[in-house]
PDB file of C-alpha atoms in Angstrom:
ATOM      1  CA  MET A   1      -1.926   5.559  20.801  1.00 97.00           C
ATOM      2  CA  ILE A   2      -1.373   7.846  17.828  1.00 98.00           C
ATOM      3  CA  THR A   3       1.819   9.959  18.121  1.00 98.00           C
ATOM      4  CA  ARG A   4       4.721  11.694  16.493  1.00 98.00           C
ATOM      5  CA  ASP A   5       6.888  10.749  19.436  1.00 98.00           C
ATOM      6  CA  ILE A   6       9.234   8.031  18.181  1.00 98.00           C
ATOM      7  CA  ASP A   7      10.437   6.932  21.564  1.00 98.00           C
ATOM      8  CA  ALA A   8       6.904   6.604  22.956  1.00 98.00           C
ATOM      9  CA  PHE A   9       5.842   4.663  19.925  1.00 98.00           C
ATOM     10  CA  LEU A  10       8.790   2.276  20.128  1.00 98.00           C
ATOM     11  CA  ALA A  11       8.225   1.670  23.803  1.00 98.00           C
ATOM     12  CA  PHE A  12       4.727   0.634  23.044  1.00 98.00           C
ATOM     13  CA  ALA A  13       5.566  -1.289  19.810  1.00 98.00           C
ATOM     14  CA  ARG A  14       8.268  -3.381  21.377  1.00 97.00           C
ATOM     15  CA  ASP A  15       5.734  -4.895  23.800  1.00 96.00           C
ATOM     16  CA  ALA A  16       2.951  -5.345  21.244  1.00 97.00           C
ATOM     17  CA  ALA A  17       2.186  -9.021  20.970  1.00 96.00           C
ATOM     18  CA  PRO A  18       1.680 -10.496  17.434  1.00 96.00           C
ATOM     19  CA  ASP A  19      -1.931 -11.425  18.290  1.00 97.00           C
ATOM     20  CA  PHE A  20      -3.814  -8.567  16.692  1.00 97.00           C
ATOM     21  CA  GLY A  21      -4.883 -10.594  13.649  1.00 97.00           C
ATOM     22  CA  PRO A  22      -3.576 -12.546  10.679  1.00 98.00           C
ATOM     23  CA  ALA A  23      -0.224 -11.342   9.506  1.00 98.00           C
ATOM     24  CA  THR A  24      -1.145 -11.649   5.811  1.00 98.00           C
ATOM     25  CA  ALA A  25      -4.405 -11.245   3.943  1.00 98.00           C
ATOM     26  CA  ARG A  26      -6.971 -13.965   3.475  1.00 97.00           C
ATOM     27  CA  ALA A  27      -7.681 -12.841  -0.046  1.00 98.00           C
ATOM     28  CA  ALA A  28      -6.896 -10.034  -2.530  1.00 98.00           C
ATOM     29  CA  PHE A  29      -8.801  -7.927  -4.972  1.00 98.00           C
ATOM     30  CA  LEU A  30      -7.646  -6.030  -8.092  1.00 98.00           C
ATOM     31  CA  VAL A  31      -9.235  -3.470 -10.416  1.00 97.00           C
ATOM     32  CA  ALA A  32      -8.376  -3.849 -14.152  1.00 97.00           C
ATOM     33  CA  PRO A  33      -6.562  -1.015 -15.900  1.00 95.00           C
ATOM     34  CA  ASP A  34      -9.288  -0.328 -18.454  1.00 93.00           C
ATOM     35  CA  GLY A  35      -8.696   2.991 -20.025  1.00 83.00           C
ATOM     36  CA  PHE A  36      -5.140   3.095 -18.714  1.00 79.00           C
ATOM     37  CA  ALA A  37      -3.841   6.628 -19.343  1.00 68.00           C
ATOM     38  CA  LEU A  38      -2.093   9.527 -17.636  1.00 62.00           C
ATOM     39  CA  ALA A  39      -4.248  11.027 -14.871  1.00 60.00           C
ATOM     40  CA  GLU A  40      -3.171  14.676 -14.942  1.00 68.00           C
ATOM     41  CA  GLN A  41      -4.571  15.445 -11.484  1.00 72.00           C
ATOM     42  CA  SER A  42      -2.646  12.608  -9.851  1.00 66.00           C
ATOM     43  CA  ALA A  43       0.548  13.687 -11.704  1.00 55.00           C
ATOM     44  CA  GLN A  44       0.511  16.985  -9.774  1.00 71.00           C
ATOM     45  CA  ASP A  45       1.907  15.237  -6.638  1.00 68.00           C
ATOM     46  CA  ASN A  46       3.202  11.894  -7.969  1.00 69.00           C
ATOM     47  CA  ALA A  47       6.783  12.375  -9.151  1.00 71.00           C
ATOM     48  CA  TYR A  48       7.005   8.652 -10.169  1.00 73.00           C
ATOM     49  CA  MET A  49       4.533   9.080 -12.994  1.00 61.00           C
ATOM     50  CA  ALA A  50       5.843   9.008 -16.536  1.00 58.00           C
ATOM     51  CA  ASP A  51       4.810  11.357 -19.374  1.00 69.00           C
ATOM     52  CA  ALA A  52       1.608  10.521 -21.286  1.00 65.00           C
ATOM     53  CA  ALA A  53       3.643   9.107 -24.263  1.00 72.00           C
ATOM     54  CA  ALA A  54       4.985   6.344 -21.996  1.00 74.00           C
ATOM     55  CA  PHE A  55       1.524   4.884 -21.209  1.00 80.00           C
ATOM     56  CA  ASP A  56       0.836   1.599 -23.078  1.00 91.00           C
ATOM     57  CA  ALA A  57      -2.709   0.527 -22.271  1.00 88.00           C
ATOM     58  CA  GLN A  58      -2.479  -2.852 -24.049  1.00 92.00           C
ATOM     59  CA  ARG A  59       0.775  -3.793 -22.323  1.00 93.00           C
ATOM     60  CA  ALA A  60      -0.497  -2.609 -19.009  1.00 94.00           C
ATOM     61  CA  SER A  61      -3.587  -4.790 -19.368  1.00 95.00           C
ATOM     62  CA  MET A  62      -1.529  -7.790 -20.270  1.00 96.00           C
ATOM     63  CA  GLN A  63       0.810  -7.298 -17.282  1.00 97.00           C
ATOM     64  CA  HIS A  64      -2.149  -6.773 -14.909  1.00 98.00           C
ATOM     65  CA  ARG A  65      -3.640 -10.005 -16.081  1.00 98.00           C
ATOM     66  CA  ASN A  66      -0.245 -11.808 -15.470  1.00 98.00           C
ATOM     67  CA  LEU A  67      -0.214 -10.269 -12.001  1.00 98.00           C
ATOM     68  CA  HIS A  68      -3.696 -11.614 -11.249  1.00 98.00           C
ATOM     69  CA  ARG A  69      -2.668 -15.078 -12.445  1.00 98.00           C
ATOM     70  CA  ALA A  70       0.530 -15.066 -10.405  1.00 98.00           C
ATOM     71  CA  ILE A  71      -0.791 -13.959  -7.054  1.00 98.00           C
ATOM     72  CA  SER A  72      -3.744 -16.319  -7.459  1.00 98.00           C
ATOM     73  CA  THR A  73      -1.209 -19.102  -6.848  1.00 97.00           C
ATOM     74  CA  VAL A  74      -0.907 -18.026  -3.200  1.00 97.00           C
ATOM     75  CA  LEU A  75      -4.319 -16.594  -2.206  1.00 97.00           C
ATOM     76  CA  PRO A  76      -7.821 -16.229  -3.702  1.00 98.00           C
ATOM     77  CA  THR A  77      -7.891 -13.088  -5.906  1.00 98.00           C
ATOM     78  CA  VAL A  78     -10.826 -11.373  -7.609  1.00 98.00           C
ATOM     79  CA  CYS A  79     -10.549  -8.644 -10.208  1.00 98.00           C
ATOM     80  CA  PHE A  80     -13.194  -5.964 -10.781  1.00 97.00           C
ATOM     81  CA  ALA A  81     -13.617  -4.198 -14.128  1.00 96.00           C
ATOM     82  CA  GLY A  82     -11.916  -0.887 -14.657  1.00 94.00           C
ATOM     83  CA  ASP A  83     -13.474   2.354 -15.941  1.00 92.00           C
ATOM     84  CA  PRO A  84     -11.880   4.767 -18.366  1.00 90.00           C
ATOM     85  CA  ALA A  85     -13.211   7.665 -16.302  1.00 90.00           C
ATOM     86  CA  THR A  86     -10.999   6.488 -13.352  1.00 91.00           C
ATOM     87  CA  PRO A  87      -7.547   5.818 -14.844  1.00 86.00           C
ATOM     88  CA  ASP A  88      -5.904   5.358 -11.425  1.00 88.00           C
ATOM     89  CA  ALA A  89      -8.434   2.704 -10.273  1.00 92.00           C
ATOM     90  CA  LEU A  90      -5.939  -0.097 -10.832  1.00 94.00           C
ATOM     91  CA  PHE A  91      -4.447   1.078  -7.463  1.00 95.00           C
ATOM     92  CA  PRO A  92      -7.539   0.202  -5.358  1.00 97.00           C
ATOM     93  CA  ASN A  93      -5.814  -0.183  -2.004  1.00 97.00           C
ATOM     94  CA  ASN A  94      -5.855   3.616  -1.659  1.00 96.00           C
ATOM     95  CA  VAL A  95      -9.635   3.672  -1.802  1.00 98.00           C
ATOM     96  CA  PHE A  96     -10.889   0.398  -0.273  1.00 98.00           C
ATOM     97  CA  GLY A  97      -9.373  -1.307   2.790  1.00 98.00           C
ATOM     98  CA  THR A  98     -10.469  -4.006   5.185  1.00 98.00           C
ATOM     99  CA  ALA A  99     -10.212  -4.965   8.803  1.00 97.00           C
ATOM    100  CA  ALA A 100     -12.067  -7.602  10.768  1.00 94.00           C
ATOM    101  CA  GLY A 101     -15.702  -7.247   9.932  1.00 96.00           C
ATOM    102  CA  ARG A 102     -15.215  -3.956   8.194  1.00 97.00           C
ATOM    103  CA  CYS A 103     -14.717  -2.368   4.766  1.00 98.00           C
ATOM    104  CA  ILE A 104     -13.166   1.095   4.961  1.00 98.00           C
ATOM    105  CA  ILE A 105     -13.492   3.600   2.156  1.00 98.00           C
ATOM    106  CA  GLY A 106     -10.921   6.316   1.984  1.00 98.00           C
ATOM    107  CA  ARG A 107     -11.064  10.011   1.118  1.00 98.00           C
ATOM    108  CA  MET A 108      -8.937  10.630  -1.967  1.00 95.00           C
ATOM    109  CA  ARG A 109      -7.248  13.999  -2.571  1.00 92.00           C
ATOM    110  CA  HIS A 110      -7.965  14.316  -6.252  1.00 88.00           C
ATOM    111  CA  PRO A 111     -11.497  14.446  -7.769  1.00 91.00           C
ATOM    112  CA  VAL A 112     -10.511  11.894 -10.467  1.00 86.00           C
ATOM    113  CA  ARG A 113      -9.863   9.408  -7.714  1.00 90.00           C
ATOM    114  CA  GLN A 114     -12.840  10.328  -5.569  1.00 94.00           C
ATOM    115  CA  ARG A 115     -14.987   8.900  -8.284  1.00 94.00           C
ATOM    116  CA  GLU A 116     -13.634   5.409  -7.385  1.00 94.00           C
ATOM    117  CA  ALA A 117     -15.121   5.537  -3.938  1.00 96.00           C
ATOM    118  CA  ILE A 118     -18.724   5.638  -5.276  1.00 95.00           C
ATOM    119  CA  ARG A 119     -18.541   2.321  -7.078  1.00 95.00           C
ATOM    120  CA  SER A 120     -21.599   0.368  -6.073  1.00 96.00           C
ATOM    121  CA  ASP A 121     -20.167  -2.987  -7.250  1.00 96.00           C
ATOM    122  CA  ILE A 122     -17.104  -2.896  -4.981  1.00 97.00           C
ATOM    123  CA  ARG A 123     -19.121  -1.450  -2.055  1.00 97.00           C
ATOM    124  CA  GLY A 124     -21.767  -4.159  -2.618  1.00 97.00           C
ATOM    125  CA  PHE A 125     -19.156  -6.947  -2.720  1.00 97.00           C
ATOM    126  CA  PHE A 126     -17.931  -6.110   0.697  1.00 98.00           C
ATOM    127  CA  ALA A 127     -21.263  -5.111   2.253  1.00 96.00           C
ATOM    128  CA  GLU A 128     -23.656  -7.638   0.720  1.00 96.00           C
ATOM    129  CA  MET A 129     -21.449 -10.545  -0.364  1.00 94.00           C
ATOM    130  CA  LEU A 130     -18.953 -10.535   2.557  1.00 96.00           C
ATOM    131  CA  GLY A 131     -21.285  -8.936   5.162  1.00 96.00           C
ATOM    132  CA  ARG A 132     -18.790  -6.292   6.139  1.00 97.00           C
ATOM    133  CA  ASP A 133     -19.820  -3.118   8.006  1.00 98.00           C
ATOM    134  CA  GLU A 134     -18.998  -0.036   5.940  1.00 98.00           C
ATOM    135  CA  VAL A 135     -16.818   2.714   7.416  1.00 98.00           C
ATOM    136  CA  ASP A 136     -17.160   5.536   4.890  1.00 98.00           C
ATOM    137  CA  LEU A 137     -14.439   8.162   5.209  1.00 98.00           C
ATOM    138  CA  SER A 138     -14.923   9.432   1.638  1.00 98.00           C
ATOM    139  CA  VAL A 139     -17.552  12.033   2.552  1.00 96.00           C
ATOM    140  CA  GLN A 140     -15.457  13.947   5.092  1.00 97.00           C
ATOM    141  CA  PRO A 141     -12.958  16.656   4.129  1.00 97.00           C
ATOM    142  CA  HIS A 142      -9.581  15.192   5.310  1.00 98.00           C
ATOM    143  CA  PRO A 143      -7.503  13.270   2.808  1.00 98.00           C
ATOM    144  CA  CYS A 144      -6.774   9.643   3.978  1.00 98.00           C
ATOM    145  CA  GLU A 145      -5.657   7.384   1.143  1.00 98.00           C
ATOM    146  CA  LEU A 146      -5.761   4.213   3.296  1.00 98.00           C
ATOM    147  CA  THR A 147      -2.952   1.763   2.796  1.00 98.00           C
ATOM    148  CA  GLY A 148      -1.141   4.042   0.383  1.00 97.00           C
ATOM    149  CA  ALA A 149      -0.600   6.539   3.214  1.00 98.00           C
ATOM    150  CA  LEU A 150      -0.819   4.006   6.069  1.00 98.00           C
ATOM    151  CA  VAL A 151       1.427   0.896   6.291  1.00 98.00           C
ATOM    152  CA  ILE A 152       0.068  -1.566   8.768  1.00 98.00           C
ATOM    153  CA  ASP A 153       1.671  -4.364  10.753  1.00 98.00           C
ATOM    154  CA  ARG A 154      -1.378  -6.488  10.868  1.00 98.00           C
ATOM    155  CA  ALA A 155       0.080  -9.036  13.313  1.00 98.00           C
ATOM    156  CA  SER A 156       0.776  -6.512  16.021  1.00 98.00           C
ATOM    157  CA  GLY A 157      -1.807  -3.828  15.154  1.00 98.00           C
ATOM    158  CA  LEU A 158       0.745  -1.103  14.467  1.00 98.00           C
ATOM    159  CA  GLY A 159       0.446   1.689  11.922  1.00 98.00           C
ATOM    160  CA  PHE A 160       3.102   3.807  10.191  1.00 99.00           C
ATOM    161  CA  CYS A 161       1.468   6.835   8.642  1.00 98.00           C
ATOM    162  CA  GLY A 162       3.294   9.309   6.361  1.00 98.00           C
ATOM    163  CA  LEU A 163       1.739  12.711   6.046  1.00 98.00           C
ATOM    164  CA  SER A 164       1.675  14.487   2.671  1.00 96.00           C
ATOM    165  CA  GLU A 165      -0.951  16.035   0.422  1.00 93.00           C
ATOM    166  CA  ARG A 166      -2.595  12.605   0.277  1.00 94.00           C
ATOM    167  CA  CYS A 167      -3.079  12.278   4.084  1.00 97.00           C
ATOM    168  CA  ASP A 168      -3.243  14.947   6.765  1.00 98.00           C
ATOM    169  CA  GLN A 169      -3.108  14.490  10.570  1.00 98.00           C
ATOM    170  CA  ALA A 170      -6.866  14.343  10.930  1.00 98.00           C
ATOM    171  CA  GLY A 171      -7.147  11.843   8.182  1.00 98.00           C
ATOM    172  CA  ALA A 172      -4.515   9.700   9.906  1.00 98.00           C
ATOM    173  CA  ARG A 173      -6.573   9.718  13.108  1.00 98.00           C
ATOM    174  CA  LEU A 174      -9.637   8.615  11.118  1.00 98.00           C
ATOM    175  CA  MET A 175      -7.762   5.740   9.580  1.00 98.00           C
ATOM    176  CA  HIS A 176      -6.208   4.762  12.936  1.00 98.00           C
ATOM    177  CA  ASP A 177      -9.691   4.448  14.403  1.00 98.00           C
ATOM    178  CA  ALA A 178     -11.262   2.790  11.345  1.00 98.00           C
ATOM    179  CA  PHE A 179      -8.611   0.000  11.273  1.00 98.00           C
ATOM    180  CA  GLY A 180      -8.838  -0.268  15.055  1.00 98.00           C
ATOM    181  CA  LEU A 181      -5.065  -0.072  15.472  1.00 98.00           C
ATOM    182  CA  ARG A 182      -3.266  -0.284  18.764  1.00 98.00           C
ATOM    183  CA  ALA A 183      -0.648   2.387  17.940  1.00 98.00           C
ATOM    184  CA  THR A 184       0.218   4.576  14.924  1.00 98.00           C
ATOM    185  CA  LEU A 185       3.388   6.547  14.361  1.00 98.00           C
ATOM    186  CA  LEU A 186       2.858   9.745  12.401  1.00 98.00           C
ATOM    187  CA  PHE A 187       5.716  11.327  10.411  1.00 98.00           C
ATOM    188  CA  ASP A 188       6.284  13.642   7.402  1.00 98.00           C
ATOM    189  CA  LEU A 189       7.262  12.097   4.127  1.00 98.00           C
ATOM    190  CA  ALA A 190      10.134  13.816   2.269  1.00 97.00           C
ATOM    191  CA  PRO A 191       9.206  16.446  -0.265  1.00 95.00           C
ATOM    192  CA  GLY A 192       8.146  14.814  -3.516  1.00 92.00           C
ATOM    193  CA  GLU A 193       6.897  11.549  -1.914  1.00 95.00           C
ATOM    194  CA  TYR A 194       3.183  10.952  -2.070  1.00 90.00           C
ATOM    195  CA  HIS A 195       2.609   7.604  -0.372  1.00 97.00           C
ATOM    196  CA  THR A 196       4.191   5.714   2.502  1.00 98.00           C
ATOM    197  CA  ASN A 197       3.832   2.375   0.766  1.00 98.00           C
ATOM    198  CA  VAL A 198       6.343   3.431  -1.903  1.00 97.00           C
ATOM    199  CA  VAL A 199       9.053   3.806   0.814  1.00 98.00           C
ATOM    200  CA  LEU A 200       8.034   1.351   3.494  1.00 98.00           C
ATOM    201  CA  ALA A 201       6.719  -2.231   3.678  1.00 98.00           C
ATOM    202  CA  VAL A 202       6.114  -4.346   6.799  1.00 98.00           C
ATOM    203  CA  LEU A 203       6.134  -8.007   5.755  1.00 98.00           C
ATOM    204  CA  ALA A 204       4.038 -10.493   7.704  1.00 98.00           C
ATOM    205  CA  GLY A 205       4.734  -8.630  10.942  1.00 98.00           C
ATOM    206  CA  ARG A 206       8.292  -9.796  11.055  1.00 97.00           C
ATOM    207  CA  ALA A 207      10.378  -7.802   8.564  1.00 98.00           C
ATOM    208  CA  ALA A 208      10.523  -4.340   7.110  1.00 98.00           C
ATOM    209  CA  VAL A 209      11.746  -2.786   3.854  1.00 98.00           C
ATOM    210  CA  VAL A 210      12.673   0.852   4.350  1.00 98.00           C
ATOM    211  CA  CYS A 211      13.712   3.567   1.861  1.00 98.00           C
ATOM    212  CA  PRO A 212      15.225   6.254   4.097  1.00 98.00           C
ATOM    213  CA  ARG A 213      15.303   8.896   1.401  1.00 97.00           C
ATOM    214  CA  GLY A 214      11.508   8.944   1.401  1.00 98.00           C
ATOM    215  CA  PHE A 215      11.241  10.259   4.991  1.00 98.00           C
ATOM    216  CA  ALA A 216      11.654  13.867   6.014  1.00 98.00           C
ATOM    217  CA  ASP A 217      13.241  12.957   9.335  1.00 98.00           C
ATOM    218  CA  PRO A 218      16.016  10.288   9.023  1.00 98.00           C
ATOM    219  CA  ALA A 219      15.308   9.240  12.648  1.00 98.00           C
ATOM    220  CA  VAL A 220      12.044   7.755  11.549  1.00 98.00           C
ATOM    221  CA  PRO A 221      13.276   5.057   9.096  1.00 98.00           C
ATOM    222  CA  ALA A 222      16.135   4.318  11.475  1.00 98.00           C
ATOM    223  CA  ALA A 223      13.723   3.668  14.245  1.00 98.00           C
ATOM    224  CA  ILE A 224      11.425   1.460  12.063  1.00 98.00           C
ATOM    225  CA  ALA A 225      14.467  -0.555  10.818  1.00 98.00           C
ATOM    226  CA  GLY A 226      15.522  -0.936  14.422  1.00 98.00           C
ATOM    227  CA  LEU A 227      12.086  -2.204  15.509  1.00 98.00           C
ATOM    228  CA  TYR A 228      12.211  -5.023  12.915  1.00 98.00           C
ATOM    229  CA  ALA A 229      15.956  -5.785  13.204  1.00 97.00           C
ATOM    230  CA  PRO A 230      17.636  -8.085  12.324  1.00 97.00           C
ATOM    231  CA  HIS A 231      15.075  -8.539   9.473  1.00 98.00           C
ATOM    232  CA  ALA A 232      15.212  -4.959   8.128  1.00 98.00           C
ATOM    233  CA  VAL A 233      16.167  -4.154   4.536  1.00 98.00           C
ATOM    234  CA  VAL A 234      17.363  -0.511   4.229  1.00 98.00           C
ATOM    235  CA  CYS A 235      17.225   0.305   0.519  1.00 98.00           C
ATOM    236  CA  ASP A 236      19.634   2.422  -1.371  1.00 98.00           C
ATOM    237  CA  ASP A 237      18.652   5.058  -3.920  1.00 97.00           C
ATOM    238  CA  ALA A 238      18.571   2.639  -6.792  1.00 98.00           C
ATOM    239  CA  GLU A 239      16.360   0.200  -4.999  1.00 98.00           C
ATOM    240  CA  HIS A 240      14.054   3.069  -3.872  1.00 98.00           C
ATOM    241  CA  ALA A 241      13.707   4.339  -7.436  1.00 97.00           C
ATOM    242  CA  ALA A 242      12.895   0.796  -8.722  1.00 97.00           C
ATOM    243  CA  PHE A 243      10.035   0.393  -6.215  1.00 98.00           C
ATOM    244  CA  VAL A 244      11.663  -2.219  -3.949  1.00 98.00           C
ATOM    245  CA  GLY A 245       9.774  -0.507  -1.032  1.00 98.00           C
ATOM    246  CA  ASN A 246       6.504  -1.139  -2.851  1.00 98.00           C
ATOM    247  CA  CYS A 247       6.498  -4.861  -2.016  1.00 98.00           C
ATOM    248  CA  ILE A 248       4.039  -7.039  -0.095  1.00 98.00           C
ATOM    249  CA  ALA A 249       3.963 -10.319   1.710  1.00 98.00           C
ATOM    250  CA  LEU A 250       1.024 -12.318   0.423  1.00 98.00           C
ATOM    251  CA  SER A 251       1.755 -15.416   2.440  1.00 97.00           C
ATOM    252  CA  ALA A 252       3.972 -16.333   5.339  1.00 97.00           C
ATOM    253  CA  ASP A 253       6.838 -17.293   3.026  1.00 97.00           C
ATOM    254  CA  THR A 254       6.563 -15.009  -0.085  1.00 98.00           C
ATOM    255  CA  VAL A 255       7.237 -11.373  -0.686  1.00 98.00           C
ATOM    256  CA  TRP A 256       6.122  -9.988  -4.036  1.00 98.00           C
ATOM    257  CA  MET A 257       7.537  -7.026  -6.022  1.00 98.00           C
ATOM    258  CA  SER A 258       7.836  -6.007  -9.650  1.00 98.00           C
ATOM    259  CA  ALA A 259      10.502  -7.445 -11.948  1.00 98.00           C
ATOM    260  CA  ASN A 260      12.235  -4.058 -11.977  1.00 97.00           C
ATOM    261  CA  ALA A 261      12.352  -4.064  -8.217  1.00 98.00           C
ATOM    262  CA  GLY A 262      13.636  -7.607  -8.178  1.00 98.00           C
ATOM    263  CA  ALA A 263      16.363  -6.744 -10.596  1.00 98.00           C
ATOM    264  CA  ALA A 264      17.455  -3.780  -8.440  1.00 98.00           C
ATOM    265  CA  LEU A 265      17.346  -5.747  -5.160  1.00 98.00           C
ATOM    266  CA  SER A 266      20.901  -6.410  -4.078  1.00 98.00           C
ATOM    267  CA  ALA A 267      22.113  -9.898  -3.339  1.00 98.00           C
ATOM    268  CA  THR A 268      22.653  -8.848   0.309  1.00 98.00           C
ATOM    269  CA  HIS A 269      19.063  -7.690   0.694  1.00 98.00           C
ATOM    270  CA  ARG A 270      17.709 -10.704  -1.129  1.00 98.00           C
ATOM    271  CA  GLN A 271      19.579 -12.894   1.384  1.00 98.00           C
ATOM    272  CA  ALA A 272      18.180 -10.738   4.274  1.00 98.00           C
ATOM    273  CA  LEU A 273      14.625 -11.435   3.074  1.00 98.00           C
ATOM    274  CA  ALA A 274      15.512 -15.167   2.805  1.00 98.00           C
ATOM    275  CA  ASP A 275      16.899 -15.112   6.327  1.00 98.00           C
ATOM    276  CA  ALA A 276      13.495 -13.686   7.427  1.00 98.00           C
ATOM    277  CA  GLY A 277      11.848 -16.664   5.729  1.00 98.00           C
ATOM    278  CA  PHE A 278      10.738 -15.007   2.514  1.00 98.00           C
ATOM    279  CA  ARG A 279      11.103 -16.149  -1.035  1.00 98.00           C
ATOM    280  CA  VAL A 280      11.089 -13.208  -3.526  1.00 98.00           C
ATOM    281  CA  GLU A 281       8.521 -13.500  -6.335  1.00 98.00           C
ATOM    282  CA  THR A 282       8.358 -10.961  -9.174  1.00 98.00           C
ATOM    283  CA  VAL A 283       6.010  -9.953 -11.956  1.00 98.00           C
ATOM    284  CA  VAL A 284       6.846  -7.746 -14.945  1.00 98.00           C
ATOM    285  CA  LEU A 285       4.974  -4.487 -14.448  1.00 97.00           C
ATOM    286  CA  ASP A 286       6.965  -1.782 -16.256  1.00 96.00           C
ATOM    287  CA  ALA A 287       3.981  -0.549 -18.178  1.00 94.00           C
ATOM    288  CA  ILE A 288       1.930  -0.183 -15.015  1.00 94.00           C
ATOM    289  CA  GLU A 289       4.821   1.577 -13.209  1.00 94.00           C
ATOM    290  CA  ALA A 290       4.513   4.377 -15.702  1.00 89.00           C
ATOM    291  CA  ALA A 291       1.390   5.335 -13.654  1.00 85.00           C
ATOM    292  CA  GLY A 292       3.511   6.000 -10.589  1.00 89.00           C
ATOM    293  CA  GLY A 293       2.824   2.851  -8.579  1.00 93.00           C
ATOM    294  CA  SER A 294       3.998  -0.706  -8.620  1.00 97.00           C
ATOM    295  CA  LEU A 295       2.899  -4.146  -7.416  1.00 98.00           C
ATOM    296  CA  ARG A 296       1.795  -3.395  -3.851  1.00 98.00           C
ATOM    297  CA  CYS A 297      -0.278  -0.435  -5.125  1.00 97.00           C
ATOM    298  CA  CYS A 298      -2.280  -2.763  -7.360  1.00 97.00           C
ATOM    299  CA  ILE A 299      -3.333  -5.081  -4.515  1.00 98.00           C
ATOM    300  CA  GLY A 300      -6.272  -4.669  -2.233  1.00 98.00           C
ATOM    301  CA  GLU A 301      -6.235  -6.921   0.721  1.00 98.00           C
ATOM    302  CA  VAL A 302      -9.102  -8.759   2.346  1.00 98.00           C
ATOM    303  CA  TYR A 303      -8.551  -9.419   6.062  1.00 97.00           C
TER     304      TYR A 303
END
């Protein structure tokens, strides 16, 4: 099922058993922020990006290394070299995704990011080292920026896909099929939002973090929060702006977000995550956040 009909999706989702696959990734991969700088093309539709003067390549590199070290405590994590010709490559989950037996390569909207998809080292890692079948969506015309646009409940096989310049309806269908999902809910993001994973996270299949202001139709975040109730965190504007929605569960008992997000997270919402069985872990990423993404954007998942 792939639909815009909220009621039809909920009727299906409520009966979806948590047996689709592992709720969290087996491993992770990163791409180093080598040549970290403002990507002017990406800035056209990413309102979270700072001005060029705010980019500090040395600090971003240090913070990225600290991120690698931190998440390696909970799951195996590899880091590929960056490339100054692809300044957004430190956000690899938009370009490379995985499902059982497959590596999926997305179609990026901007040419500066389309360059990332042709990397032979990352393709070879999945195809030759891990023996994954390649599903290459990068050569077709519809933008589909993988787990930036599509938030997935891996336990139940459910997708939540926000449409914007970074993903159209045809691209959403391609991703739904590539990831082999049971059901995907389509909806429009609010004007000015570029990726769903900035305003929504599904944590290990049992909790959700939702930023309602990021959705064009308020019925959509309300429905998603209801689906995961009582373990739903509904962010206020300050939490939204600090990237609380750009969090990720990397194990059954940890949810990771940036230090700025952790500082903005209210005590009530921190307790809500604890009630869902999650300990909040944070990493300082303010330099990286100048590029318009945060912790979850940096992490590619290996399922």
